[in-house]
């Protein structure tokens, strides 16, 4: 059986995977482009009907990989 992980870690890893896939696709499409990740403004949205706990949870998951405060 797999190693147990906290839900926050699972969501963070999922967001991190999506981030890496986006960067990879950009690099494939624009081979000569030098991608400076710090110049990318990432936007993660959540449904308006989510309660504050769920919104905060997703914010914390995103902050773990994007390394800055999200609004």
mmCIF file with all atom_site columns, C-alpha atoms in Angstrom:
data_model
loop_
_atom_site.group_PDB
_atom_site.id
_atom_site.type_symbol
_atom_site.label_atom_id
_atom_site.label_alt_id
_atom_site.label_comp_id
_atom_site.label_asym_id
_atom_site.label_entity_id
_atom_site.label_seq_id
_atom_site.pdbx_PDB_ins_code
_atom_site.Cartn_x
_atom_site.Cartn_y
_atom_site.Cartn_z
_atom_site.occupancy
_atom_site.B_iso_or_equiv
_atom_site.pdbx_formal_charge
_atom_site.auth_seq_id
_atom_site.auth_comp_id
_atom_site.auth_asym_id
_atom_site.auth_atom_id
_atom_site.pdbx_PDB_model_num
ATOM 1  C CA . UNK A 1 1  ? 0.000   0.000  0.000   1.00 0.00 ? 1  UNK A CA 1
ATOM 2  C CA . UNK A 1 2  ? 1.144   3.563  -0.667  1.00 0.00 ? 2  UNK A CA 1
ATOM 3  C CA . UNK A 1 3  ? 2.485   6.016  1.838   1.00 0.00 ? 3  UNK A CA 1
ATOM 4  C CA . UNK A 1 4  ? -0.212  8.056  3.636   1.00 0.00 ? 4  UNK A CA 1
ATOM 5  C CA . UNK A 1 5  ? -0.109  11.788 2.864   1.00 0.00 ? 5  UNK A CA 1
ATOM 6  C CA . UNK A 1 6  ? -1.932  14.728 4.351   1.00 0.00 ? 6  UNK A CA 1
ATOM 7  C CA . UNK A 1 7  ? -4.628  16.208 2.116   1.00 0.00 ? 7  UNK A CA 1
ATOM 8  C CA . UNK A 1 8  ? -2.750  19.518 1.948   1.00 0.00 ? 8  UNK A CA 1
ATOM 9  C CA . UNK A 1 9  ? 0.299   17.700 0.601   1.00 0.00 ? 9  UNK A CA 1
ATOM 10 C CA . UNK A 1 10 ? -1.797  15.879 -2.027  1.00 0.00 ? 10 UNK A CA 1
ATOM 11 C CA . UNK A 1 11 ? -3.357  19.121 -3.267  1.00 0.00 ? 11 UNK A CA 1
ATOM 12 C CA . UNK A 1 12 ? 0.031   20.868 -3.265  1.00 0.00 ? 12 UNK A CA 1
ATOM 13 C CA . UNK A 1 13 ? 1.622   18.075 -5.263  1.00 0.00 ? 13 UNK A CA 1
ATOM 14 C CA . UNK A 1 14 ? -1.286  18.135 -7.731  1.00 0.00 ? 14 UNK A CA 1
ATOM 15 C CA . UNK A 1 15 ? -0.893  21.876 -8.271  1.00 0.00 ? 15 UNK A CA 1
ATOM 16 C CA . UNK A 1 16 ? 2.859   21.451 -8.586  1.00 0.00 ? 16 UNK A CA 1
ATOM 17 C CA . UNK A 1 17 ? 2.383   18.784 -11.263 1.00 0.00 ? 17 UNK A CA 1
ATOM 18 C CA . UNK A 1 18 ? 0.019   21.034 -13.231 1.00 0.00 ? 18 UNK A CA 1
ATOM 19 C CA . UNK A 1 19 ? 2.490   23.908 -12.941 1.00 0.00 ? 19 UNK A CA 1
ATOM 20 C CA . UNK A 1 20 ? 5.330   21.754 -14.284 1.00 0.00 ? 20 UNK A CA 1
ATOM 21 C CA . UNK A 1 21 ? 3.163   20.499 -17.163 1.00 0.00 ? 21 UNK A CA 1
ATOM 22 C CA . UNK A 1 22 ? 2.237   24.067 -18.144 1.00 0.00 ? 22 UNK A CA 1
ATOM 23 C CA . UNK A 1 23 ? 5.887   25.134 -18.091 1.00 0.00 ? 23 UNK A CA 1
ATOM 24 C CA . UNK A 1 24 ? 6.834   22.080 -20.146 1.00 0.00 ? 24 UNK A CA 1
ATOM 25 C CA . UNK A 1 25 ? 4.155   22.786 -22.772 1.00 0.00 ? 25 UNK A CA 1
ATOM 26 C CA . UNK A 1 26 ? 5.212   26.432 -23.041 1.00 0.00 ? 26 UNK A CA 1
ATOM 27 C CA . UNK A 1 27 ? 8.824   25.344 -23.535 1.00 0.00 ? 27 UNK A CA 1
ATOM 28 C CA . UNK A 1 28 ? 7.789   22.817 -26.208 1.00 0.00 ? 28 UNK A CA 1
ATOM 29 C CA . UNK A 1 29 ? 5.806   25.430 -28.127 1.00 0.00 ? 29 UNK A CA 1
ATOM 30 C CA . UNK A 1 30 ? 8.380   28.206 -27.808 1.00 0.00 ? 30 UNK A CA 1
ATOM 31 C CA . UNK A 1 31 ? 11.674  26.315 -27.926 1.00 0.00 ? 31 UNK A CA 1
ATOM 32 C CA . UNK A 1 32 ? 13.839  29.423 -28.242 1.00 0.00 ? 32 UNK A CA 1
ATOM 33 C CA . UNK A 1 33 ? 12.126  31.230 -25.391 1.00 0.00 ? 33 UNK A CA 1
ATOM 34 C CA . UNK A 1 34 ? 13.942  31.483 -22.075 1.00 0.00 ? 34 UNK A CA 1
ATOM 35 C CA . UNK A 1 35 ? 11.268  31.021 -19.436 1.00 0.00 ? 35 UNK A CA 1
ATOM 36 C CA . UNK A 1 36 ? 11.794  32.947 -16.229 1.00 0.00 ? 36 UNK A CA 1
ATOM 37 C CA . UNK A 1 37 ? 9.356   31.357 -13.836 1.00 0.00 ? 37 UNK A CA 1
ATOM 38 C CA . UNK A 1 38 ? 9.421   34.332 -11.474 1.00 0.00 ? 38 UNK A CA 1
ATOM 39 C CA . UNK A 1 39 ? 7.920   36.451 -14.273 1.00 0.00 ? 39 UNK A CA 1
ATOM 40 C CA . UNK A 1 40 ? 4.856   34.230 -14.578 1.00 0.00 ? 40 UNK A CA 1
ATOM 41 C CA . UNK A 1 41 ? 1.783   35.383 -12.686 1.00 0.00 ? 41 UNK A CA 1
ATOM 42 C CA . UNK A 1 42 ? -0.140  32.251 -11.725 1.00 0.00 ? 42 UNK A CA 1
ATOM 43 C CA . UNK A 1 43 ? -3.866  32.469 -11.079 1.00 0.00 ? 43 UNK A CA 1
ATOM 44 C CA . UNK A 1 44 ? -5.651  29.708 -9.198  1.00 0.00 ? 44 UNK A CA 1
ATOM 45 C CA . UNK A 1 45 ? -9.395  30.110 -8.938  1.00 0.00 ? 45 UNK A CA 1
ATOM 46 C CA . UNK A 1 46 ? -11.882 28.311 -6.724  1.00 0.00 ? 46 UNK A CA 1
ATOM 47 C CA . UNK A 1 47 ? -15.662 28.128 -6.960  1.00 0.00 ? 47 UNK A CA 1
ATOM 48 C CA . UNK A 1 48 ? -17.479 30.986 -5.215  1.00 0.00 ? 48 UNK A CA 1
ATOM 49 C CA . UNK A 1 49 ? -19.695 28.494 -3.395  1.00 0.00 ? 49 UNK A CA 1
ATOM 50 C CA . UNK A 1 50 ? -16.740 27.019 -1.484  1.00 0.00 ? 50 UNK A CA 1
ATOM 51 C CA . UNK A 1 51 ? -16.740 27.878 2.209   1.00 0.00 ? 51 UNK A CA 1
ATOM 52 C CA . UNK A 1 52 ? -13.888 29.846 3.780   1.00 0.00 ? 52 UNK A CA 1
ATOM 53 C CA . UNK A 1 53 ? -12.182 26.701 5.078   1.00 0.00 ? 53 UNK A CA 1
ATOM 54 C CA . UNK A 1 54 ? -11.987 25.195 1.579   1.00 0.00 ? 54 UNK A CA 1
ATOM 55 C CA . UNK A 1 55 ? -10.769 28.471 0.074   1.00 0.00 ? 55 UNK A CA 1
ATOM 56 C CA . UNK A 1 56 ? -8.074  28.813 2.744   1.00 0.00 ? 56 UNK A CA 1
ATOM 57 C CA . UNK A 1 57 ? -7.056  25.189 2.263   1.00 0.00 ? 57 UNK A CA 1
ATOM 58 C CA . UNK A 1 58 ? -6.529  25.711 -1.480  1.00 0.00 ? 58 UNK A CA 1
ATOM 59 C CA . UNK A 1 59 ? -4.684  28.985 -0.807  1.00 0.00 ? 59 UNK A CA 1
ATOM 60 C CA . UNK A 1 60 ? -2.277  27.186 1.532   1.00 0.00 ? 60 UNK A CA 1
ATOM 61 C CA . UNK A 1 61 ? -1.760  24.367 -0.966  1.00 0.00 ? 61 UNK A CA 1
ATOM 62 C CA . UNK A 1 62 ? -0.917  26.882 -3.694  1.00 0.00 ? 62 UNK A CA 1
ATOM 63 C CA . UNK A 1 63 ? 1.347   28.939 -1.432  1.00 0.00 ? 63 UNK A CA 1
ATOM 64 C CA . UNK A 1 64 ? 3.458   25.833 -0.785  1.00 0.00 ? 64 UNK A CA 1
ATOM 65 C CA . UNK A 1 65 ? 4.507   25.672 -4.430  1.00 0.00 ? 65 UNK A CA 1
ATOM 66 C CA . UNK A 1 66 ? 4.192   29.226 -5.697  1.00 0.00 ? 66 UNK A CA 1
ATOM 67 C CA . UNK A 1 67 ? 6.102   30.650 -2.707  1.00 0.00 ? 67 UNK A CA 1
ATOM 68 C CA . UNK A 1 68 ? 4.181   33.862 -2.319  1.00 0.00 ? 68 UNK A CA 1
ATOM 69 C CA . UNK A 1 69 ? 0.987   35.069 -0.747  1.00 0.00 ? 69 UNK A CA 1
ATOM 70 C CA . UNK A 1 70 ? -2.126  34.615 -2.822  1.00 0.00 ? 70 UNK A CA 1
ATOM 71 C CA . UNK A 1 71 ? -5.112  36.930 -2.713  1.00 0.00 ? 71 UNK A CA 1
#
